[in-house]
Coordinates of C-alpha atoms in Angstrom, one line a residue:
Chain C
X1 CA 164.1 57.1 121.4
X2 CA 165.8 54.4 119.8
X3 CA 164.6 53.2 116.0
X4 CA 162.7 49.0 117.6
X5 CA 160.6 52.0 120.5
X6 CA 159.8 53.8 117.8
X7 CA 159.0 50.9 115.5
X8 CA 156.4 49.9 118.2
X9 CA 155.0 53.0 118.6
X10 CA 153.6 53.8 115.0
X11 CA 152.9 50.2 114.7
X12 CA 150.6 50.7 117.1
X13 CA 148.3 53.5 115.6
X14 CA 148.9 51.9 112.8
X15 CA 146.5 49.0 114.3
X16 CA 145.1 51.4 116.6
X17 CA 143.4 53.4 113.4
X18 CA 142.7 49.6 111.3
X19 CA 141.1 48.8 115.2
X20 CA 138.2 51.6 115.8
X21 CA 137.9 51.2 111.8
X22 CA 135.8 47.1 112.7
X23 CA 135.4 48.5 116.5
X24 CA 132.8 51.1 114.3
X25 CA 131.2 49.2 112.4
X26 CA 131.5 44.8 114.5
X27 CA 131.8 46.6 118.1
X28 CA 128.5 49.6 117.7
X29 CA 127.0 48.7 114.3
X30 CA 126.8 44.8 114.9
X31 CA 128.0 43.3 112.0
X32 CA 130.6 41.1 112.3
X33 CA 134.0 40.9 109.8
X34 CA 136.1 38.2 108.6
X35 CA 137.6 40.0 106.0
X36 CA 138.7 43.3 106.7
X37 CA 142.1 42.7 105.8
X38 CA 140.8 43.4 102.1
X39 CA 140.4 47.3 103.0
X40 CA 143.7 47.4 104.2
X41 CA 145.2 46.0 101.6
X42 CA 143.0 48.1 99.5
X43 CA 145.2 50.9 100.9
X44 CA 148.3 49.3 101.0
X45 CA 148.5 48.6 97.2
X46 CA 147.3 51.8 96.0
X47 CA 149.1 54.1 97.9
X48 CA 152.6 51.4 97.4
X49 CA 151.1 51.1 93.4
X50 CA 150.5 55.2 93.5
X51 CA 153.0 56.2 94.9
X52 CA 155.4 54.6 92.9
X53 CA 154.3 53.9 89.6
X54 CA 152.9 57.3 89.1
X55 CA 154.9 59.8 90.9
X56 CA 152.4 60.5 93.1
X57 CA 152.9 62.5 96.9
X58 CA 152.5 59.3 99.7
X59 CA 149.8 62.3 100.9
X60 CA 147.1 61.8 98.8
X61 CA 148.1 58.6 98.0
X62 CA 146.9 57.4 101.5
X63 CA 143.6 59.6 101.6
X64 CA 142.9 58.3 98.3
X65 CA 143.4 54.2 98.8
X66 CA 141.2 54.9 101.4
X67 CA 138.7 56.6 99.3
X68 CA 139.1 52.8 97.5
X69 CA 138.8 51.0 100.6
X70 CA 135.6 53.2 100.9
X71 CA 133.8 53.0 97.7
X72 CA 134.4 48.7 97.2
X73 CA 133.2 48.7 101.0
X74 CA 129.4 50.7 100.0
X75 CA 130.0 48.6 97.4
X76 CA 129.5 45.6 99.1
X77 CA 128.2 46.4 101.2
X78 CA 124.5 47.7 99.4
X79 CA 123.4 44.2 99.0
X80 CA 125.0 42.3 102.3
X81 CA 123.2 44.6 104.2
X82 CA 120.2 45.2 103.2
X83 CA 119.4 41.9 106.1
X84 CA 120.7 41.8 109.2
X85 CA 122.4 38.4 110.3
X86 CA 125.2 37.7 109.5
X87 CA 125.4 37.6 105.6
X88 CA 128.2 40.3 105.6
X89 CA 130.3 38.2 107.1
X90 CA 130.2 35.7 105.1
X91 CA 130.4 37.7 102.2
X92 CA 133.2 39.4 104.2
X93 CA 135.2 35.9 103.6
X94 CA 134.3 36.4 100.1
X95 CA 135.8 39.2 99.6
X96 CA 138.8 38.9 100.8
X97 CA 139.7 36.0 99.4
X98 CA 138.8 37.4 96.0
X99 CA 140.7 40.7 96.8
X100 CA 143.8 38.8 97.8
X101 CA 143.3 36.1 94.3
X102 CA 142.8 39.5 92.2
X103 CA 146.0 40.9 93.7
X104 CA 149.0 38.1 93.5
X105 CA 147.4 37.2 89.6
X106 CA 147.1 40.9 88.3
X107 CA 150.7 41.0 87.4
X108 CA 151.0 44.0 85.2
X109 CA 149.6 46.3 87.8
X110 CA 150.5 44.5 91.6
X111 CA 153.5 42.5 90.4
X112 CA 151.9 39.7 91.9
X113 CA 152.3 36.7 94.7
X114 CA 156.9 39.0 94.6
X115 CA 155.1 41.8 96.0
X116 CA 156.0 45.6 95.8
X117 CA 159.2 46.1 97.3
X118 CA 161.3 49.6 97.8
X119 CA 157.7 52.7 98.5
X120 CA 158.8 55.0 100.4
X121 CA 159.4 55.4 103.9
X122 CA 156.6 58.2 104.2
X123 CA 155.3 56.6 108.1
X124 CA 157.5 58.8 110.3
X125 CA 156.4 58.6 114.2
X126 CA 154.6 62.5 113.6
X127 CA 152.9 61.5 110.6
X128 CA 151.6 58.8 111.9
X129 CA 150.7 60.2 115.2
X130 CA 148.8 63.1 113.9
X131 CA 146.8 60.5 111.5
X132 CA 146.1 58.9 114.9
X133 CA 144.8 61.8 117.1
X134 CA 142.7 63.5 114.1
X135 CA 140.7 59.8 112.9
X136 CA 140.2 58.9 117.0
X137 CA 138.8 62.6 117.2
X138 CA 136.9 62.0 114.6
X139 CA 135.5 57.7 115.9
X140 CA 134.5 59.3 119.3
X141 CA 133.0 62.0 118.0
X142 CA 130.8 60.0 115.8
X143 CA 129.7 58.0 118.9
X144 CA 128.7 60.4 121.5
X145 CA 126.2 62.2 118.0
X146 CA 122.8 61.1 116.2
X147 CA 124.4 58.6 114.2
X148 CA 126.9 56.8 116.8
X149 CA 123.1 56.3 118.6
X150 CA 121.6 55.3 114.9
X151 CA 124.9 51.7 114.9
X152 CA 123.6 51.1 118.8
X153 CA 120.3 50.8 117.7
X154 CA 120.6 49.8 114.7
X155 CA 123.4 46.9 116.6
X156 CA 120.7 46.9 119.5
X157 CA 117.2 46.0 117.9
X158 CA 117.1 46.9 114.3
X159 CA 113.1 46.7 114.4
X160 CA 113.5 49.5 116.2
X161 CA 115.3 50.6 115.0
X162 CA 113.0 50.9 111.6
X163 CA 109.7 51.8 114.4
X164 CA 112.0 54.7 115.1
X165 CA 112.6 55.9 112.0
X166 CA 116.0 54.6 111.0
X167 CA 116.7 53.5 107.8
X168 CA 118.9 50.7 108.9
X169 CA 120.2 49.2 105.9
X170 CA 121.3 52.6 104.7
X171 CA 123.5 53.3 108.6
X172 CA 125.3 49.5 107.8
X173 CA 126.1 51.1 104.4
X174 CA 126.7 54.2 106.1
X175 CA 129.0 52.6 108.8
X176 CA 130.7 49.6 106.6
X177 CA 132.0 52.8 104.3
X178 CA 133.7 54.1 107.5
X179 CA 134.7 51.3 109.2
X180 CA 136.5 51.4 105.6
X181 CA 138.4 54.6 104.9
X182 CA 139.8 54.6 108.2
X183 CA 141.0 50.8 107.6
X184 CA 142.3 51.6 104.1
X185 CA 144.1 54.7 105.6
X186 CA 145.6 52.3 107.9
X187 CA 146.3 49.8 105.3
X188 CA 148.0 52.7 103.7
X189 CA 149.8 54.2 106.4
X190 CA 151.1 50.1 107.2
X191 CA 153.1 50.2 103.7
X192 CA 154.4 53.0 104.2
X193 CA 155.9 51.6 107.0
X194 CA 157.1 48.1 105.8
X195 CA 157.9 49.3 102.3
X196 CA 157.4 46.3 100.9
X197 CA 153.9 44.5 101.2
X198 CA 153.0 41.6 99.8
X199 CA 149.7 39.6 98.7
X200 CA 150.7 37.1 101.7
X201 CA 149.8 39.8 104.9
X202 CA 146.2 40.2 103.7
X203 CA 144.9 37.1 104.4
X204 CA 142.2 34.7 106.6
X205 CA 144.8 35.2 109.8
X206 CA 145.0 39.1 109.4
X207 CA 141.5 39.5 108.8
X208 CA 140.4 37.3 112.1
X209 CA 143.0 38.9 113.8
X210 CA 142.0 42.7 113.6
X211 CA 138.7 41.3 114.4
X212 CA 139.5 39.0 117.9
X213 CA 141.6 42.7 118.9
X214 CA 138.2 44.5 118.9
X215 CA 136.2 41.7 120.6
X216 CA 139.5 41.5 123.5
X217 CA 138.7 44.5 123.8
X218 CA 135.0 45.3 123.8
X219 CA 132.3 45.0 121.6
X220 CA 130.5 48.2 121.8
X221 CA 133.8 50.7 123.3
X222 CA 136.3 52.5 121.6
X223 CA 138.0 52.3 123.7
X224 CA 138.4 49.1 124.6
X225 CA 139.4 48.0 121.1
X226 CA 142.5 50.2 121.6
X227 CA 143.0 49.0 124.5
X228 CA 143.1 45.7 122.9
X229 CA 145.3 46.3 120.0
X230 CA 148.2 47.5 121.9
X231 CA 147.9 44.5 124.3
X232 CA 148.5 42.4 121.2
X233 CA 150.2 43.9 118.9
X234 CA 152.5 44.1 121.9
X235 CA 152.4 40.4 122.7
X236 CA 153.1 39.9 119.8
X237 CA 155.8 42.3 119.4
X238 CA 157.6 41.6 122.8
X239 CA 157.5 38.2 121.8
X240 CA 158.8 38.1 118.7
X241 CA 163.0 37.3 120.0
X242 CA 160.8 34.0 121.2
X243 CA 158.6 33.3 118.3
X244 CA 158.2 29.8 118.3
X245 CA 156.2 30.7 120.6
X246 CA 154.6 33.4 120.1
X247 CA 150.7 32.5 118.4
X248 CA 150.1 30.0 121.3
X249 CA 150.6 32.9 123.8
X250 CA 148.1 34.3 121.0
X251 CA 146.2 32.9 121.9
X252 CA 146.2 31.8 125.3
X253 CA 145.9 35.4 125.8
X254 CA 142.8 36.1 123.3
X255 CA 141.2 32.5 125.2
X256 CA 141.7 33.4 128.8
X257 CA 139.9 36.2 128.6
X258 CA 137.3 34.8 126.3
X259 CA 136.5 32.6 129.5
X260 CA 137.0 34.7 132.5
X261 CA 135.7 38.6 130.1
X262 CA 133.5 37.4 127.2
X263 CA 132.4 41.0 127.0
X264 CA 135.8 41.4 126.5
X265 CA 138.2 43.8 128.3
X266 CA 136.2 47.6 128.7
X267 CA 132.8 45.5 127.9
X268 CA 130.8 48.8 126.4
X269 CA 132.5 51.3 128.9
X270 CA 134.5 53.9 127.7
X271 CA 138.2 54.9 129.9
X272 CA 137.6 58.1 130.4
X273 CA 135.2 60.4 133.3
X274 CA 132.0 58.4 133.6
X275 CA 134.1 54.8 134.0
X276 CA 135.9 56.1 136.8
X277 CA 132.1 57.5 138.5
X278 CA 131.0 54.2 137.7
X279 CA 133.5 52.6 139.4
X280 CA 133.3 54.1 143.1
X281 CA 129.2 53.3 142.4
X282 CA 128.6 56.7 141.8
X283 CA 126.5 58.6 138.6
X284 CA 127.0 61.8 136.7
X285 CA 124.1 64.4 138.2
X286 CA 121.9 65.2 135.1
X287 CA 122.5 68.3 134.5
X288 CA 125.7 66.7 132.1
X289 CA 123.7 67.0 128.9
X290 CA 125.6 67.2 125.8
X291 CA 127.2 63.5 126.3
X292 CA 125.6 61.2 127.7
X293 CA 127.8 59.1 130.3
X294 CA 129.1 55.8 128.9
Chain P
X1 CA 81.4 52.2 107.7
X2 CA 82.3 54.4 106.1
X3 CA 85.5 55.8 105.8
X4 CA 84.5 59.1 107.3
X5 CA 86.6 62.6 106.6
X6 CA 87.7 62.9 109.6
X7 CA 89.7 60.0 109.8
X8 CA 93.2 59.6 110.2
X9 CA 93.8 55.8 110.5
X10 CA 91.8 53.8 108.3
X11 CA 91.9 50.1 107.5
X12 CA 89.3 48.7 104.5
X13 CA 89.4 45.6 104.0
X14 CA 92.2 44.3 105.4
X15 CA 93.0 40.7 105.0
X16 CA 96.7 39.2 106.1
X17 CA 97.6 35.2 105.8
X18 CA 100.4 33.7 107.4
X19 CA 100.7 30.7 105.2
X20 CA 97.4 29.0 105.4
X21 CA 96.6 31.1 109.0
X22 CA 94.0 33.8 107.9
X23 CA 95.1 36.7 110.1
X24 CA 93.4 39.8 109.9
X25 CA 90.7 39.3 107.4
X26 CA 87.8 41.7 105.7
X27 CA 89.7 44.1 108.6
X28 CA 88.1 47.8 108.1
X29 CA 88.0 50.5 111.0
X30 CA 88.8 54.0 110.9
X31 CA 90.5 56.0 113.9
X32 CA 88.9 59.4 113.9
X33 CA 91.6 62.6 114.9
X34 CA 91.8 63.3 118.0
X35 CA 90.1 60.0 119.0
X36 CA 90.9 57.4 121.2
X37 CA 90.0 54.1 120.0
X38 CA 91.0 50.4 121.8
X39 CA 91.1 47.5 120.1
X40 CA 90.2 44.8 122.0
X41 CA 89.9 40.7 121.0
X42 CA 91.0 38.2 122.5
X43 CA 94.4 36.1 122.2
X44 CA 96.3 35.4 118.8
X45 CA 92.3 37.6 117.7
X46 CA 95.3 39.4 115.7
X47 CA 95.3 43.1 117.0
X48 CA 99.0 43.2 117.4
X49 CA 99.6 42.1 113.3
X50 CA 96.7 44.9 113.1
X51 CA 99.5 47.5 114.1
X52 CA 102.7 45.8 112.6
X53 CA 100.1 45.9 108.8
X54 CA 99.9 49.6 109.8
X55 CA 103.7 50.5 110.5
X56 CA 105.5 47.9 107.6
X57 CA 106.4 45.9 110.2
X58 CA 104.5 43.0 107.4
X59 CA 103.1 44.1 104.0
X60 CA 99.8 43.4 104.1
X61 CA 98.2 40.8 101.1
X62 CA 95.0 43.1 99.9
X63 CA 92.9 46.1 100.6
X64 CA 93.7 49.8 101.1
X65 CA 95.6 51.5 105.0
X66 CA 95.5 54.7 105.1
X67 CA 97.0 57.8 107.0
X68 CA 95.4 61.1 106.8
X69 CA 94.3 60.8 103.6
X70 CA 98.0 59.2 102.0
X71 CA 98.2 55.3 101.0
X72 CA 100.5 53.1 104.3
X73 CA 100.3 50.1 101.5
X74 CA 104.1 49.2 100.1
X75 CA 105.8 51.7 102.1
X76 CA 108.7 50.4 104.1
X77 CA 107.9 51.3 107.5
X78 CA 111.2 54.0 108.5
X79 CA 109.5 56.3 106.4
X80 CA 106.0 55.3 107.6
X81 CA 107.2 56.3 111.3
X82 CA 108.2 60.1 109.5
X83 CA 105.0 60.5 108.2
X84 CA 103.6 60.7 111.5
X85 CA 102.9 57.2 112.6
X86 CA 105.1 56.5 116.3
X87 CA 104.1 52.4 117.8
X88 CA 105.3 50.5 121.7
X89 CA 105.6 46.9 121.1
X90 CA 104.1 44.0 123.5
X91 CA 107.3 42.5 123.5
X92 CA 108.9 45.8 124.7
X93 CA 112.3 46.5 122.5
X94 CA 113.9 49.1 123.9
X95 CA 118.0 49.4 124.0
X96 CA 118.6 47.1 127.4
X97 CA 122.4 48.2 127.5
X98 CA 122.4 51.9 126.8
X99 CA 121.1 54.0 129.1
X100 CA 117.5 55.2 129.6
X101 CA 117.6 59.2 128.4
X102 CA 119.7 57.2 125.3
X103 CA 116.3 55.2 124.1
X104 CA 115.2 58.7 124.2
X105 CA 117.4 60.1 122.3
X106 CA 118.3 58.4 119.2
X107 CA 114.0 59.3 118.9
X108 CA 113.9 62.1 119.7
X109 CA 116.9 63.7 117.3
X110 CA 114.7 62.5 114.3
X111 CA 114.3 66.6 114.6
X112 CA 117.6 68.3 115.7
X113 CA 119.4 67.2 113.3
X114 CA 122.8 68.0 112.0
X115 CA 125.6 67.4 108.7
X116 CA 127.3 64.3 108.8
X117 CA 130.9 66.5 108.9
X118 CA 128.8 68.6 112.4
X119 CA 128.5 64.7 113.7
X120 CA 132.6 63.7 112.6
X121 CA 134.0 66.7 114.4
X122 CA 131.0 68.3 117.1
X123 CA 131.5 71.5 115.7
X124 CA 128.3 74.0 113.9
X125 CA 126.0 72.2 115.3
X126 CA 126.5 69.7 116.7
X127 CA 126.5 71.0 120.7
X128 CA 123.7 73.1 119.8
X129 CA 121.6 70.4 118.8
X130 CA 122.3 67.7 120.9
X131 CA 121.3 69.7 124.3
X132 CA 117.8 70.7 122.7
X133 CA 117.8 67.0 122.1
X134 CA 118.4 65.3 125.7
X135 CA 117.0 68.7 127.0
X136 CA 113.7 66.9 125.3
X137 CA 114.1 63.7 125.9
X138 CA 114.7 64.5 129.5
X139 CA 111.4 66.6 130.0
X140 CA 109.1 63.3 128.5
X141 CA 111.3 61.4 131.2
X142 CA 109.7 63.6 133.4
X143 CA 107.0 63.2 131.4
X144 CA 106.3 60.0 132.4
X145 CA 108.1 59.9 135.6
X146 CA 110.9 58.3 134.4
X147 CA 113.5 61.4 135.0
X148 CA 115.2 60.4 138.4
X149 CA 116.2 57.5 136.7
X150 CA 117.5 59.0 133.5
X151 CA 120.9 57.8 133.4
X152 CA 120.7 54.5 134.5
X153 CA 120.6 51.0 132.2
X154 CA 117.2 50.5 130.2
X155 CA 117.1 46.9 131.1
X156 CA 117.6 47.5 134.9
X157 CA 114.0 49.2 135.2
X158 CA 111.3 47.5 136.4
X159 CA 109.3 46.2 133.7
X160 CA 105.5 48.9 134.3
X161 CA 108.9 52.0 133.8
X162 CA 110.0 49.8 130.6
X163 CA 106.8 50.4 129.4
X164 CA 106.4 54.1 131.1
X165 CA 110.5 54.0 128.9
X166 CA 108.1 53.4 125.4
X167 CA 105.6 55.4 126.0
X168 CA 108.6 58.8 125.7
X169 CA 110.6 57.2 123.2
X170 CA 107.9 56.9 121.7
X171 CA 106.4 60.2 122.0
X172 CA 109.6 60.8 120.9
X173 CA 108.8 60.8 117.1
X174 CA 106.2 64.0 117.8
X175 CA 103.4 61.3 116.0
X176 CA 100.5 61.9 115.3
X177 CA 99.5 58.6 115.6
X178 CA 100.8 56.9 118.9
X179 CA 99.6 52.7 118.3
X180 CA 99.8 51.7 122.6
X181 CA 100.4 47.6 122.2
X182 CA 99.2 46.2 125.2
X183 CA 100.6 49.6 127.8
X184 CA 99.5 47.2 131.0
X185 CA 100.4 44.2 131.0
X186 CA 102.2 43.1 133.2
X187 CA 101.4 46.3 136.4
X188 CA 99.2 45.8 138.6
X189 CA 96.1 47.7 139.4
X190 CA 97.7 50.6 141.0
X191 CA 99.7 50.5 137.9
X192 CA 97.2 50.2 135.7
X193 CA 95.0 53.4 137.3
X194 CA 98.0 55.3 136.8
X195 CA 98.9 54.8 133.4
X196 CA 95.5 55.0 133.1
X197 CA 96.8 58.5 134.0
X198 CA 99.0 58.9 131.7
X199 CA 97.2 58.3 128.4
X200 CA 95.0 60.5 129.1
X201 CA 97.5 63.7 129.3
X202 CA 99.1 63.2 126.6
X203 CA 95.8 62.3 124.6
X204 CA 95.2 65.7 125.9
X205 CA 98.9 67.5 126.0
X206 CA 100.2 66.2 122.9
X207 CA 97.1 67.1 121.1
X208 CA 97.4 63.0 119.3
X209 CA 95.4 60.3 117.9
X210 CA 95.8 57.0 120.3
X211 CA 95.1 53.8 119.4
X212 CA 95.0 51.5 122.3
X213 CA 95.1 47.0 122.1
X214 CA 94.4 46.8 125.3
X215 CA 93.9 43.9 127.4
X216 CA 92.7 45.1 131.0
X217 CA 88.7 45.7 130.2
X218 CA 88.6 48.3 133.2
X219 CA 91.5 50.5 131.0
X220 CA 90.3 50.4 128.5
X221 CA 85.9 50.8 128.9
X222 CA 87.3 53.9 131.3
X223 CA 89.4 56.3 128.9
X224 CA 88.3 55.0 125.0
X225 CA 85.7 56.0 123.3
X226 CA 85.6 53.8 120.8
X227 CA 86.3 50.0 120.7
X228 CA 87.3 48.5 117.8
X229 CA 86.2 44.0 118.9
X230 CA 88.0 41.6 117.1
X231 CA 88.4 37.7 117.3
X232 CA 89.9 35.8 114.8
X233 CA 91.7 38.2 112.7
X234 CA 87.8 39.5 112.1
X235 CA 86.1 42.6 114.2
X236 CA 83.4 41.1 115.7
X237 CA 81.7 44.6 116.6
X238 CA 82.7 48.1 117.3
X239 CA 81.5 51.7 119.3
X240 CA 81.1 52.2 122.7
X241 CA 82.8 50.7 125.4
X242 CA 78.6 49.9 126.8
X243 CA 77.9 48.8 123.5
X244 CA 80.4 46.5 123.4
X245 CA 80.3 44.8 126.7
X246 CA 76.9 44.0 125.8
X247 CA 77.3 42.8 122.8
X248 CA 76.7 39.2 122.2
X249 CA 79.7 38.3 119.8
X250 CA 82.2 39.7 123.2
X251 CA 81.0 38.2 125.3
X252 CA 80.7 34.6 122.7
X253 CA 83.9 35.9 121.8
X254 CA 85.7 36.2 125.6
X255 CA 83.3 34.3 128.0
X256 CA 82.2 31.6 124.7
X257 CA 78.7 29.8 124.6
X258 CA 76.4 28.4 126.3
X259 CA 76.4 24.0 125.3
X260 CA 72.9 23.0 125.8
X261 CA 72.7 19.5 126.4
X262 CA 71.0 18.1 124.0

C-alpha cells in the first residue's frame, strides 16, 4: 500500500471518529453544534503539548486530550443545555472562537499562531484502525441501548421524554460529553498524523464542515455519518490536483444531496440486515428481541 | 371535601394564572386509591392544565398538590413520573419515527437498568435486561392490541391505535396513578366502546388509580363511578354519574342558560 493510500485511510478513520461524535449529539440527541472544531483543537493541542513539552507517551496524551475535551464539553453543556432549543448552537460558535483565540494568544504554551511543529507521527494505520474499531463499536452499542433510546426521546419530543421520566438536561449533557470525547480523540490522532498543528486549522469552516458531513450522511444514522464523512473526505482529497475547484465540487455535492435527499444519504437507517429487509419490503420477525430494526 | 386518608392524589385550592387568565381557580378534589375518576368540562375549562400542573409541566401559583401524602409542588416532571404517575397526551406525543415497540421500550427501561459502561460495551447485564425490556414491551403491546404492529413506525399507525400506543407506553412506566387525557378523542363509537373495555380492564388488572379527561359523555358515565366537572377553571360539580347528569350547573355549562325574554 502506498503512503498516499495509507494516509487517506488514516484520515478517513480520524474523520470517521469525529463524525460519530457529532452524529451522537446532532443526529441522535437533536442538538446542533457549530463549534465542534473547539474539541478537535483541545484534543490536538493537549496531545501535542503533552508529548513535546512533557515527554509523555502518545497514548495517554491522546486519551487525556479526549478527556479534557469531554470535561470542557460538560462544563459548557451544564448551563447551555438546560433548555431545549438552539442555545447550544449559538454558544458553541462562541466557544469555538474563544478556544481558537486562547490558543492563538497563549504564546508560552501553544506557540500562538505559528503553531506547533514536529509532533511525533505516532498515528499509524494499525493504531488508527484500533481506535476506530473500538470507538465505532462503542458508538453503535450506545445507540442500541437504553441510553440511545433516551437520547432519541430527547431529540424527538423533549416534553414527552421528561414525562416519561427522563431528566432531559442530564441526557443532553451526557451526549455532549461523549461527543466531545470522540472529537477530542480524533483531534489527538490528527495531531499525530500531520505532525504540525496551528490554530487556523480549527476555525469556523472546520466546525461547519464537521456538522455538514453528518447532515449530509443522515441525521440519526451512525453509518450515515460515516458514509457522509467518507464521501466528503474523498471528494476533497481526490480533487486535490484541481484544488482551485475543490471547494466548488464539495459545495455542489452538499447542495445536490440536500435538494434530492433532504433527510441525508441514509436518513435514519443504518447499513445492515434491517435496511436490507426494508429495501426488499419485509419486516423482521417479531422474535427478534434484543435489537429493534432501524 | 376533606382529603380522605384513602386519597392517592389530592389537590387543594390550586390556582394557576396565564397572564390575566385564571386558568385554574381554587381547584379542590381528590382521587381515591383504586378509583376511576372522570374529569369533565367544556373546552377550555382547564382540564388539561390540571394534568400539566400535577405532572410538573407548569408550576402552580398557589395551593397544594399531594400524591400519596407527599407534595408535588416544585418538583420536576421526571421526578414526579418516578414517584408513580404516568400520563397520556391529548395531542399525542409519540416518537413518530421510532417503531411502536421502541416507543414502549423507551418507557419500560426505567425498571430494568444497566450501567453506562454496559450500554457502551453490550457486556454484562445489557443482553439480559434488553431481553426483559423488549419482552415486557411486547406484552404491553399485546395487551392494547398492537403486537402485530410492533415493528412499524409509530407515526404510520391509525389515530385510534396511536392513542392505544400512548396508553401502553404510559403503562410501561408501571405507575400507580394513570392520567388519561382524552383517550377517545377522534374515535368512532365502536372504537370508543373498545377503549371503554380496555380502560376498565387495565384499571382492574394493573390495580391502577385512573383519572381520565373525556369529552365522550357516554364513556365517562359508563366507566367512572366518580366524576368531577369543571368550567372556567373552577369545580362546579362532583359526584356519581346520575348526580352529575342532573346537576343544574353542569347542564348550564354544557347546554347554556335558558334565555328569558323580558
